[in-house]
């Protein structure tokens, strides 16, 4: 007999299996149960009741570490709900969305009406209402909203009708509406508002004349001054005054007539828009003169 093999056999761990049909008295001689076979359920209970319970040694366990986001989540839960943006009527998200929608709708309606009125040649009948959406946007949402409405309307007209119609709208209606909306939003006096709107209207009219002169390759301003000079000469000759007015007088008369025209237009716009906004329920946001406030 090889002694080396015997030594190896004794040194190796011995493993044995328990069959399901092995008698219990052959495993535990002192066990006196009437059961003769070992069932799986009984074997599990037997291992729990026996003093030789198997123990499993775990070499290493990962230490329980707190999550990186635990403190942040606790802080977020501790914050009040009012600090978060929501879709409530008084929420920031709702107000920004409402402002964007209103400015877009005002710009779309103004651009469409201006395009149709130019196509049907009825611009003179609706010309006084083209600046109203800009004033309403400025009064409701601030000066920035009025500026965005002007830009959006001009871009829409640029796409629909080209750069000439967009520039015409800006010069004749956009500048006046933005000036009036800004001054009314800041609570300026009506005298100052009418004066600045008159200047804006005059500058827009001069810009429109210069733009049209450039496009048709004709100096319209020179034609206007020449006609004024001829008309005054005829009037002086009919009266019996042998005087020829100078060009400086002609330019002064032209400027005066232009300012008067723009001033009356701005004054009528102030009255019309004041009545319209009062009917819309925005009277508390307007600074009306006493005579008009009593009339309304």
PDB file of C-alpha atoms in Angstrom:
ATOM      1  CA  UNK A   1       0.000   0.000   0.000  1.00  0.00           C
ATOM      2  CA  UNK A   2       1.343   3.366  -0.979  1.00  0.00           C
ATOM      3  CA  UNK A   3       1.766   5.509   2.157  1.00  0.00           C
ATOM      4  CA  UNK A   4       1.808   8.725   0.156  1.00  0.00           C
ATOM      5  CA  UNK A   5      -1.676   8.075  -1.227  1.00  0.00           C
ATOM      6  CA  UNK A   6      -2.967   7.223   2.255  1.00  0.00           C
ATOM      7  CA  UNK A   7      -1.574  10.484   3.611  1.00  0.00           C
ATOM      8  CA  UNK A   8      -3.133  12.507   0.811  1.00  0.00           C
ATOM      9  CA  UNK A   9      -6.479  10.840   1.375  1.00  0.00           C
ATOM     10  CA  UNK A  10      -6.476  11.758   5.084  1.00  0.00           C
ATOM     11  CA  UNK A  11      -5.422  15.346   4.400  1.00  0.00           C
ATOM     12  CA  UNK A  12      -8.109  16.083   1.834  1.00  0.00           C
ATOM     13  CA  UNK A  13     -11.527  17.342   3.122  1.00  0.00           C
ATOM     14  CA  UNK A  14     -14.193  14.730   2.992  1.00  0.00           C
ATOM     15  CA  UNK A  15     -17.542  15.526   1.346  1.00  0.00           C
ATOM     16  CA  UNK A  16     -20.644  13.409   1.644  1.00  0.00           C
ATOM     17  CA  UNK A  17     -24.153  13.644   0.318  1.00  0.00           C
ATOM     18  CA  UNK A  18     -27.360  12.720   2.025  1.00  0.00           C
ATOM     19  CA  UNK A  19     -29.808  11.021  -0.227  1.00  0.00           C
ATOM     20  CA  UNK A  20     -33.537  11.558   0.084  1.00  0.00           C
ATOM     21  CA  UNK A  21     -34.004   7.829   0.832  1.00  0.00           C
ATOM     22  CA  UNK A  22     -31.300   7.574   3.488  1.00  0.00           C
ATOM     23  CA  UNK A  23     -32.685   6.316   6.834  1.00  0.00           C
ATOM     24  CA  UNK A  24     -32.544   8.805   9.682  1.00  0.00           C
ATOM     25  CA  UNK A  25     -31.083   6.357  12.204  1.00  0.00           C
ATOM     26  CA  UNK A  26     -28.035   5.867   9.966  1.00  0.00           C
ATOM     27  CA  UNK A  27     -27.347   9.668  10.066  1.00  0.00           C
ATOM     28  CA  UNK A  28     -28.308  10.360  13.676  1.00  0.00           C
ATOM     29  CA  UNK A  29     -28.152   7.102  15.704  1.00  0.00           C
ATOM     30  CA  UNK A  30     -29.775   8.702  18.762  1.00  0.00           C
ATOM     31  CA  UNK A  31     -32.745  10.097  16.869  1.00  0.00           C
ATOM     32  CA  UNK A  32     -35.983   8.332  17.741  1.00  0.00           C
ATOM     33  CA  UNK A  33     -38.558   9.575  15.296  1.00  0.00           C
ATOM     34  CA  UNK A  34     -40.985   7.369  13.492  1.00  0.00           C
ATOM     35  CA  UNK A  35     -39.910   8.916  10.159  1.00  0.00           C
ATOM     36  CA  UNK A  36     -37.661   6.634   8.181  1.00  0.00           C
ATOM     37  CA  UNK A  37     -36.857   8.862   5.242  1.00  0.00           C
ATOM     38  CA  UNK A  38     -35.538  12.396   5.097  1.00  0.00           C
ATOM     39  CA  UNK A  39     -37.784  14.786   3.214  1.00  0.00           C
ATOM     40  CA  UNK A  40     -36.544  18.187   1.980  1.00  0.00           C
ATOM     41  CA  UNK A  41     -38.796  20.132   4.317  1.00  0.00           C
ATOM     42  CA  UNK A  42     -37.881  18.030   7.313  1.00  0.00           C
ATOM     43  CA  UNK A  43     -34.187  18.315   6.520  1.00  0.00           C
ATOM     44  CA  UNK A  44     -34.447  22.100   6.498  1.00  0.00           C
ATOM     45  CA  UNK A  45     -36.212  22.118   9.899  1.00  0.00           C
ATOM     46  CA  UNK A  46     -33.722  19.647  11.237  1.00  0.00           C
ATOM     47  CA  UNK A  47     -30.812  21.864  10.312  1.00  0.00           C
ATOM     48  CA  UNK A  48     -32.452  24.753  12.131  1.00  0.00           C
ATOM     49  CA  UNK A  49     -33.004  22.676  15.295  1.00  0.00           C
ATOM     50  CA  UNK A  50     -29.678  20.895  15.343  1.00  0.00           C
ATOM     51  CA  UNK A  51     -26.810  22.341  17.450  1.00  0.00           C
ATOM     52  CA  UNK A  52     -24.491  22.121  14.441  1.00  0.00           C
ATOM     53  CA  UNK A  53     -25.803  25.047  12.428  1.00  0.00           C
ATOM     54  CA  UNK A  54     -23.791  26.028   9.378  1.00  0.00           C
ATOM     55  CA  UNK A  55     -22.106  29.396   9.610  1.00  0.00           C
ATOM     56  CA  UNK A  56     -21.045  31.400   6.596  1.00  0.00           C
ATOM     57  CA  UNK A  57     -18.119  33.703   7.038  1.00  0.00           C
ATOM     58  CA  UNK A  58     -18.300  36.829   4.867  1.00  0.00           C
ATOM     59  CA  UNK A  59     -14.873  38.120   4.057  1.00  0.00           C
ATOM     60  CA  UNK A  60     -15.840  41.743   3.310  1.00  0.00           C
ATOM     61  CA  UNK A  61     -18.945  43.852   3.388  1.00  0.00           C
ATOM     62  CA  UNK A  62     -19.395  47.170   1.664  1.00  0.00           C
ATOM     63  CA  UNK A  63     -19.945  49.893   4.228  1.00  0.00           C
ATOM     64  CA  UNK A  64     -23.278  51.656   3.963  1.00  0.00           C
ATOM     65  CA  UNK A  65     -22.546  55.096   2.584  1.00  0.00           C
ATOM     66  CA  UNK A  66     -25.018  57.892   2.366  1.00  0.00           C
ATOM     67  CA  UNK A  67     -26.017  58.897  -1.121  1.00  0.00           C
ATOM     68  CA  UNK A  68     -24.604  62.060  -2.625  1.00  0.00           C
ATOM     69  CA  UNK A  69     -28.110  63.317  -3.364  1.00  0.00           C
ATOM     70  CA  UNK A  70     -29.605  62.684   0.073  1.00  0.00           C
ATOM     71  CA  UNK A  71     -28.829  66.114   1.469  1.00  0.00           C
ATOM     72  CA  UNK A  72     -29.983  67.804  -1.717  1.00  0.00           C
ATOM     73  CA  UNK A  73     -33.242  65.921  -1.716  1.00  0.00           C
ATOM     74  CA  UNK A  74     -33.849  66.795   1.910  1.00  0.00           C
ATOM     75  CA  UNK A  75     -33.145  70.444   1.202  1.00  0.00           C
ATOM     76  CA  UNK A  76     -35.499  70.403  -1.772  1.00  0.00           C
ATOM     77  CA  UNK A  77     -38.220  68.822   0.303  1.00  0.00           C
ATOM     78  CA  UNK A  78     -37.695  71.411   2.993  1.00  0.00           C
ATOM     79  CA  UNK A  79     -38.198  74.294   0.583  1.00  0.00           C
ATOM     80  CA  UNK A  80     -41.703  75.713   0.368  1.00  0.00           C
ATOM     81  CA  UNK A  81     -43.732  74.827  -2.669  1.00  0.00           C
ATOM     82  CA  UNK A  82     -44.265  78.514  -3.508  1.00  0.00           C
ATOM     83  CA  UNK A  83     -40.591  78.913  -4.487  1.00  0.00           C
ATOM     84  CA  UNK A  84     -40.933  76.528  -7.422  1.00  0.00           C
ATOM     85  CA  UNK A  85     -42.185  77.640 -10.799  1.00  0.00           C
ATOM     86  CA  UNK A  86     -45.594  76.262 -11.591  1.00  0.00           C
ATOM     87  CA  UNK A  87     -48.445  76.856 -13.982  1.00  0.00           C
ATOM     88  CA  UNK A  88     -50.653  78.757 -11.561  1.00  0.00           C
ATOM     89  CA  UNK A  89     -52.156  82.036 -12.695  1.00  0.00           C
ATOM     90  CA  UNK A  90     -49.768  84.015 -10.537  1.00  0.00           C
ATOM     91  CA  UNK A  91     -46.789  81.825 -11.431  1.00  0.00           C
ATOM     92  CA  UNK A  92     -43.809  83.038 -13.411  1.00  0.00           C
ATOM     93  CA  UNK A  93     -44.148  80.377 -16.107  1.00  0.00           C
ATOM     94  CA  UNK A  94     -47.813  81.137 -16.681  1.00  0.00           C
ATOM     95  CA  UNK A  95     -47.242  84.888 -16.890  1.00  0.00           C
ATOM     96  CA  UNK A  96     -44.333  84.543 -19.332  1.00  0.00           C
ATOM     97  CA  UNK A  97     -46.335  82.188 -21.522  1.00  0.00           C
ATOM     98  CA  UNK A  98     -49.345  84.503 -21.495  1.00  0.00           C
ATOM     99  CA  UNK A  99     -47.189  87.481 -22.430  1.00  0.00           C
ATOM    100  CA  UNK A 100     -45.609  85.580 -25.313  1.00  0.00           C
ATOM    101  CA  UNK A 101     -48.983  84.414 -26.615  1.00  0.00           C
ATOM    102  CA  UNK A 102     -50.573  87.857 -26.420  1.00  0.00           C
ATOM    103  CA  UNK A 103     -47.654  89.585 -28.143  1.00  0.00           C
ATOM    104  CA  UNK A 104     -47.669  86.953 -30.884  1.00  0.00           C
ATOM    105  CA  UNK A 105     -51.409  87.269 -31.427  1.00  0.00           C
ATOM    106  CA  UNK A 106     -51.253  91.074 -31.546  1.00  0.00           C
ATOM    107  CA  UNK A 107     -48.414  90.945 -34.038  1.00  0.00           C
ATOM    108  CA  UNK A 108     -50.216  88.388 -36.214  1.00  0.00           C
ATOM    109  CA  UNK A 109     -53.507  90.308 -36.261  1.00  0.00           C
ATOM    110  CA  UNK A 110     -51.803  93.639 -36.976  1.00  0.00           C
ATOM    111  CA  UNK A 111     -49.686  92.207 -39.775  1.00  0.00           C
ATOM    112  CA  UNK A 112     -52.649  90.463 -41.387  1.00  0.00           C
ATOM    113  CA  UNK A 113     -54.920  93.535 -41.220  1.00  0.00           C
ATOM    114  CA  UNK A 114     -52.186  95.787 -42.595  1.00  0.00           C
ATOM    115  CA  UNK A 115     -51.474  93.358 -45.427  1.00  0.00           C
ATOM    116  CA  UNK A 116     -55.157  93.065 -46.383  1.00  0.00           C
ATOM    117  CA  UNK A 117     -55.764  96.804 -46.133  1.00  0.00           C
ATOM    118  CA  UNK A 118     -52.846  97.478 -48.475  1.00  0.00           C
ATOM    119  CA  UNK A 119     -54.010  94.801 -50.888  1.00  0.00           C
ATOM    120  CA  UNK A 120     -57.591  96.177 -50.931  1.00  0.00           C
ATOM    121  CA  UNK A 121     -56.504  99.858 -50.834  1.00  0.00           C
ATOM    122  CA  UNK A 122     -58.445 100.607 -47.658  1.00  0.00           C
ATOM    123  CA  UNK A 123     -55.472 101.550 -45.501  1.00  0.00           C
ATOM    124  CA  UNK A 124     -56.831 105.065 -44.869  1.00  0.00           C
ATOM    125  CA  UNK A 125     -59.876 103.643 -43.094  1.00  0.00           C
ATOM    126  CA  UNK A 126     -57.908 101.466 -40.650  1.00  0.00           C
ATOM    127  CA  UNK A 127     -54.712 103.513 -40.333  1.00  0.00           C
ATOM    128  CA  UNK A 128     -55.593 104.792 -36.874  1.00  0.00           C
ATOM    129  CA  UNK A 129     -55.845 101.251 -35.425  1.00  0.00           C
ATOM    130  CA  UNK A 130     -52.465  99.874 -36.547  1.00  0.00           C
ATOM    131  CA  UNK A 131     -50.662 101.296 -33.509  1.00  0.00           C
ATOM    132  CA  UNK A 132     -53.251 100.103 -30.976  1.00  0.00           C
ATOM    133  CA  UNK A 133     -51.866  96.543 -30.427  1.00  0.00           C
ATOM    134  CA  UNK A 134     -48.447  97.984 -29.618  1.00  0.00           C
ATOM    135  CA  UNK A 135     -49.959 100.329 -27.024  1.00  0.00           C
ATOM    136  CA  UNK A 136     -51.962  97.502 -25.429  1.00  0.00           C
ATOM    137  CA  UNK A 137     -48.899  95.248 -25.227  1.00  0.00           C
ATOM    138  CA  UNK A 138     -46.846  98.009 -23.639  1.00  0.00           C
ATOM    139  CA  UNK A 139     -49.568  98.843 -21.134  1.00  0.00           C
ATOM    140  CA  UNK A 140     -50.128  95.237 -20.089  1.00  0.00           C
ATOM    141  CA  UNK A 141     -46.645  93.713 -20.150  1.00  0.00           C
ATOM    142  CA  UNK A 142     -44.155  96.554 -20.223  1.00  0.00           C
ATOM    143  CA  UNK A 143     -41.977  98.400 -22.714  1.00  0.00           C
ATOM    144  CA  UNK A 144     -40.100  95.254 -23.743  1.00  0.00           C
ATOM    145  CA  UNK A 145     -43.352  93.567 -24.784  1.00  0.00           C
ATOM    146  CA  UNK A 146     -44.275  96.554 -26.966  1.00  0.00           C
ATOM    147  CA  UNK A 147     -40.883  96.457 -28.639  1.00  0.00           C
ATOM    148  CA  UNK A 148     -41.237  92.744 -29.300  1.00  0.00           C
ATOM    149  CA  UNK A 149     -44.682  93.309 -30.824  1.00  0.00           C
ATOM    150  CA  UNK A 150     -43.268  95.927 -33.210  1.00  0.00           C
ATOM    151  CA  UNK A 151     -40.409  93.667 -34.260  1.00  0.00           C
ATOM    152  CA  UNK A 152     -42.669  90.630 -34.708  1.00  0.00           C
ATOM    153  CA  UNK A 153     -45.150  92.610 -36.836  1.00  0.00           C
ATOM    154  CA  UNK A 154     -42.368  94.004 -39.004  1.00  0.00           C
ATOM    155  CA  UNK A 155     -40.873  90.546 -39.514  1.00  0.00           C
ATOM    156  CA  UNK A 156     -44.277  89.139 -40.456  1.00  0.00           C
ATOM    157  CA  UNK A 157     -44.851  91.909 -43.001  1.00  0.00           C
ATOM    158  CA  UNK A 158     -41.329  91.387 -44.317  1.00  0.00           C
ATOM    159  CA  UNK A 159     -42.215  87.762 -45.042  1.00  0.00           C
ATOM    160  CA  UNK A 160     -45.685  88.490 -46.461  1.00  0.00           C
ATOM    161  CA  UNK A 161     -45.129  91.681 -48.452  1.00  0.00           C
ATOM    162  CA  UNK A 162     -41.419  92.339 -48.602  1.00  0.00           C
ATOM    163  CA  UNK A 163     -39.080  94.898 -47.010  1.00  0.00           C
ATOM    164  CA  UNK A 164     -40.892  97.969 -48.389  1.00  0.00           C
ATOM    165  CA  UNK A 165     -44.176  97.264 -46.594  1.00  0.00           C
ATOM    166  CA  UNK A 166     -42.359  96.352 -43.394  1.00  0.00           C
ATOM    167  CA  UNK A 167     -40.372  99.591 -43.478  1.00  0.00           C
ATOM    168  CA  UNK A 168     -43.504 101.605 -44.279  1.00  0.00           C
ATOM    169  CA  UNK A 169     -45.303 100.112 -41.284  1.00  0.00           C
ATOM    170  CA  UNK A 170     -42.392 100.903 -38.998  1.00  0.00           C
ATOM    171  CA  UNK A 171     -42.122 104.516 -40.154  1.00  0.00           C
ATOM    172  CA  UNK A 172     -45.808 105.404 -40.210  1.00  0.00           C
ATOM    173  CA  UNK A 173     -47.288 103.314 -37.378  1.00  0.00           C
ATOM    174  CA  UNK A 174     -44.661 101.323 -35.483  1.00  0.00           C
ATOM    175  CA  UNK A 175     -42.629 104.263 -34.153  1.00  0.00           C
ATOM    176  CA  UNK A 176     -45.724 106.204 -33.092  1.00  0.00           C
ATOM    177  CA  UNK A 177     -47.298 103.190 -31.353  1.00  0.00           C
ATOM    178  CA  UNK A 178     -44.103 102.302 -29.510  1.00  0.00           C
ATOM    179  CA  UNK A 179     -43.561 105.912 -28.385  1.00  0.00           C
ATOM    180  CA  UNK A 180     -47.135 106.266 -27.140  1.00  0.00           C
ATOM    181  CA  UNK A 181     -47.123 102.881 -25.382  1.00  0.00           C
ATOM    182  CA  UNK A 182     -43.809 103.632 -23.658  1.00  0.00           C
ATOM    183  CA  UNK A 183     -44.921 107.051 -22.406  1.00  0.00           C
ATOM    184  CA  UNK A 184     -48.280 105.766 -21.215  1.00  0.00           C
ATOM    185  CA  UNK A 185     -46.599 102.847 -19.466  1.00  0.00           C
ATOM    186  CA  UNK A 186     -44.252 105.247 -17.653  1.00  0.00           C
ATOM    187  CA  UNK A 187     -47.190 107.460 -16.663  1.00  0.00           C
ATOM    188  CA  UNK A 188     -46.081 110.545 -18.609  1.00  0.00           C
ATOM    189  CA  UNK A 189     -48.253 113.624 -18.918  1.00  0.00           C
ATOM    190  CA  UNK A 190     -50.460 113.973 -21.971  1.00  0.00           C
ATOM    191  CA  UNK A 191     -48.727 117.162 -23.115  1.00  0.00           C
ATOM    192  CA  UNK A 192     -45.341 115.463 -23.196  1.00  0.00           C
ATOM    193  CA  UNK A 193     -46.817 112.356 -24.771  1.00  0.00           C
ATOM    194  CA  UNK A 194     -48.546 114.287 -27.577  1.00  0.00           C
ATOM    195  CA  UNK A 195     -45.403 116.335 -28.245  1.00  0.00           C
ATOM    196  CA  UNK A 196     -43.105 113.305 -28.501  1.00  0.00           C
ATOM    197  CA  UNK A 197     -45.642 111.368 -30.580  1.00  0.00           C
ATOM    198  CA  UNK A 198     -45.839 114.355 -32.916  1.00  0.00           C
ATOM    199  CA  UNK A 199     -42.062 114.323 -33.344  1.00  0.00           C
ATOM    200  CA  UNK A 200     -42.100 110.568 -33.938  1.00  0.00           C
ATOM    201  CA  UNK A 201     -44.886 110.878 -36.490  1.00  0.00           C
ATOM    202  CA  UNK A 202     -43.038 113.687 -38.315  1.00  0.00           C
ATOM    203  CA  UNK A 203     -39.789 111.739 -38.413  1.00  0.00           C
ATOM    204  CA  UNK A 204     -41.639 108.694 -39.726  1.00  0.00           C
ATOM    205  CA  UNK A 205     -43.342 110.757 -42.437  1.00  0.00           C
ATOM    206  CA  UNK A 206     -40.032 112.273 -43.531  1.00  0.00           C
ATOM    207  CA  UNK A 207     -38.442 108.835 -43.563  1.00  0.00           C
ATOM    208  CA  UNK A 208     -41.297 107.508 -45.670  1.00  0.00           C
ATOM    209  CA  UNK A 209     -40.884 110.376 -48.186  1.00  0.00           C
ATOM    210  CA  UNK A 210     -37.134 109.832 -48.422  1.00  0.00           C
ATOM    211  CA  UNK A 211     -37.559 106.072 -48.857  1.00  0.00           C
ATOM    212  CA  UNK A 212     -40.163 106.520 -51.574  1.00  0.00           C
ATOM    213  CA  UNK A 213     -37.925 109.079 -53.327  1.00  0.00           C
ATOM    214  CA  UNK A 214     -35.065 106.626 -53.330  1.00  0.00           C
ATOM    215  CA  UNK A 215     -37.207 103.850 -54.747  1.00  0.00           C
ATOM    216  CA  UNK A 216     -38.816 105.816 -57.583  1.00  0.00           C
ATOM    217  CA  UNK A 217     -35.623 107.786 -58.345  1.00  0.00           C
ATOM    218  CA  UNK A 218     -37.367 111.116 -57.862  1.00  0.00           C
ATOM    219  CA  UNK A 219     -36.908 113.839 -55.254  1.00  0.00           C
ATOM    220  CA  UNK A 220     -40.395 114.069 -53.787  1.00  0.00           C
ATOM    221  CA  UNK A 221     -39.321 116.592 -51.130  1.00  0.00           C
ATOM    222  CA  UNK A 222     -38.112 118.971 -53.830  1.00  0.00           C
ATOM    223  CA  UNK A 223     -41.392 118.599 -55.707  1.00  0.00           C
ATOM    224  CA  UNK A 224     -43.354 119.418 -52.548  1.00  0.00           C
ATOM    225  CA  UNK A 225     -41.321 122.534 -51.817  1.00  0.00           C
ATOM    226  CA  UNK A 226     -41.572 123.699 -55.455  1.00  0.00           C
ATOM    227  CA  UNK A 227     -45.353 123.316 -55.390  1.00  0.00           C
ATOM    228  CA  UNK A 228     -45.565 125.247 -52.128  1.00  0.00           C
ATOM    229  CA  UNK A 229     -43.383 128.007 -53.594  1.00  0.00           C
ATOM    230  CA  UNK A 230     -45.587 128.230 -56.718  1.00  0.00           C
ATOM    231  CA  UNK A 231     -48.779 128.304 -54.672  1.00  0.00           C
ATOM    232  CA  UNK A 232     -47.517 131.091 -52.408  1.00  0.00           C
ATOM    233  CA  UNK A 233     -46.318 133.137 -55.378  1.00  0.00           C
ATOM    234  CA  UNK A 234     -49.756 132.837 -56.991  1.00  0.00           C
ATOM    235  CA  UNK A 235     -51.477 133.846 -53.742  1.00  0.00           C
ATOM    236  CA  UNK A 236     -49.197 136.866 -53.265  1.00  0.00           C
ATOM    237  CA  UNK A 237     -49.737 137.926 -56.887  1.00  0.00           C
ATOM    238  CA  UNK A 238     -53.519 137.656 -56.492  1.00  0.00           C
ATOM    239  CA  UNK A 239     -53.429 139.766 -53.345  1.00  0.00           C
ATOM    240  CA  UNK A 240     -51.196 142.360 -54.964  1.00  0.00           C
ATOM    241  CA  UNK A 241     -48.006 141.692 -53.048  1.00  0.00           C
ATOM    242  CA  UNK A 242     -45.021 141.773 -55.355  1.00  0.00           C
ATOM    243  CA  UNK A 243     -42.846 139.504 -53.228  1.00  0.00           C
ATOM    244  CA  UNK A 244     -41.290 136.150 -54.023  1.00  0.00           C
ATOM    245  CA  UNK A 245     -40.860 133.971 -50.900  1.00  0.00           C
ATOM    246  CA  UNK A 246     -37.410 132.525 -50.312  1.00  0.00           C
ATOM    247  CA  UNK A 247     -36.704 128.824 -49.954  1.00  0.00           C
ATOM    248  CA  UNK A 248     -36.059 129.201 -46.233  1.00  0.00           C
ATOM    249  CA  UNK A 249     -39.621 130.463 -45.816  1.00  0.00           C
ATOM    250  CA  UNK A 250     -40.859 127.541 -47.887  1.00  0.00           C
ATOM    251  CA  UNK A 251     -38.979 125.063 -45.675  1.00  0.00           C
ATOM    252  CA  UNK A 252     -40.342 126.709 -42.531  1.00  0.00           C
ATOM    253  CA  UNK A 253     -43.882 126.546 -43.853  1.00  0.00           C
ATOM    254  CA  UNK A 254     -43.426 122.915 -44.856  1.00  0.00           C
ATOM    255  CA  UNK A 255     -42.084 122.000 -41.411  1.00  0.00           C
ATOM    256  CA  UNK A 256     -44.917 123.847 -39.668  1.00  0.00           C
ATOM    257  CA  UNK A 257     -47.585 122.153 -41.754  1.00  0.00           C
ATOM    258  CA  UNK A 258     -45.991 118.766 -41.157  1.00  0.00           C
ATOM    259  CA  UNK A 259     -45.848 119.288 -37.386  1.00  0.00           C
ATOM    260  CA  UNK A 260     -49.442 120.499 -37.280  1.00  0.00           C
ATOM    261  CA  UNK A 261     -50.624 117.497 -39.242  1.00  0.00           C
ATOM    262  CA  UNK A 262     -48.694 115.095 -37.027  1.00  0.00           C
ATOM    263  CA  UNK A 263     -49.848 116.908 -33.880  1.00  0.00           C
ATOM    264  CA  UNK A 264     -53.521 116.661 -34.738  1.00  0.00           C
ATOM    265  CA  UNK A 265     -53.082 113.016 -35.664  1.00  0.00           C
ATOM    266  CA  UNK A 266     -51.327 112.244 -32.354  1.00  0.00           C
ATOM    267  CA  UNK A 267     -53.998 114.120 -30.388  1.00  0.00           C
ATOM    268  CA  UNK A 268     -56.802 112.187 -32.062  1.00  0.00           C
ATOM    269  CA  UNK A 269     -54.960 108.919 -31.451  1.00  0.00           C
ATOM    270  CA  UNK A 270     -54.638 109.757 -27.749  1.00  0.00           C
ATOM    271  CA  UNK A 271     -58.359 110.387 -27.402  1.00  0.00           C
ATOM    272  CA  UNK A 272     -59.350 107.332 -29.452  1.00  0.00           C
ATOM    273  CA  UNK A 273     -57.017 104.953 -27.617  1.00  0.00           C
ATOM    274  CA  UNK A 274     -57.987 106.365 -24.214  1.00  0.00           C
ATOM    275  CA  UNK A 275     -61.657 105.691 -24.910  1.00  0.00           C
ATOM    276  CA  UNK A 276     -60.905 102.241 -26.285  1.00  0.00           C
ATOM    277  CA  UNK A 277     -58.690 101.174 -23.369  1.00  0.00           C
ATOM    278  CA  UNK A 278     -61.230 102.537 -20.888  1.00  0.00           C
ATOM    279  CA  UNK A 279     -63.897 100.317 -22.428  1.00  0.00           C
ATOM    280  CA  UNK A 280     -61.509  97.380 -22.079  1.00  0.00           C
ATOM    281  CA  UNK A 281     -61.252  97.940 -18.317  1.00  0.00           C
ATOM    282  CA  UNK A 282     -57.765  99.466 -18.251  1.00  0.00           C
ATOM    283  CA  UNK A 283     -58.747 102.887 -16.981  1.00  0.00           C
ATOM    284  CA  UNK A 284     -56.763 102.465 -13.757  1.00  0.00           C
ATOM    285  CA  UNK A 285     -53.570 102.086 -15.835  1.00  0.00           C
ATOM    286  CA  UNK A 286     -54.117 105.336 -17.736  1.00  0.00           C
ATOM    287  CA  UNK A 287     -53.201 108.850 -16.704  1.00  0.00           C
ATOM    288  CA  UNK A 288     -55.994 110.848 -18.298  1.00  0.00           C
ATOM    289  CA  UNK A 289     -56.496 114.598 -18.182  1.00  0.00           C
ATOM    290  CA  UNK A 290     -59.293 115.869 -15.981  1.00  0.00           C
ATOM    291  CA  UNK A 291     -61.602 116.973 -18.763  1.00  0.00           C
ATOM    292  CA  UNK A 292     -61.376 113.591 -20.475  1.00  0.00           C
ATOM    293  CA  UNK A 293     -61.716 111.669 -17.222  1.00  0.00           C
ATOM    294  CA  UNK A 294     -64.906 113.579 -16.402  1.00  0.00           C
ATOM    295  CA  UNK A 295     -66.242 112.914 -19.886  1.00  0.00           C
ATOM    296  CA  UNK A 296     -65.585 109.186 -19.576  1.00  0.00           C
TER     297      UNK A 296
END
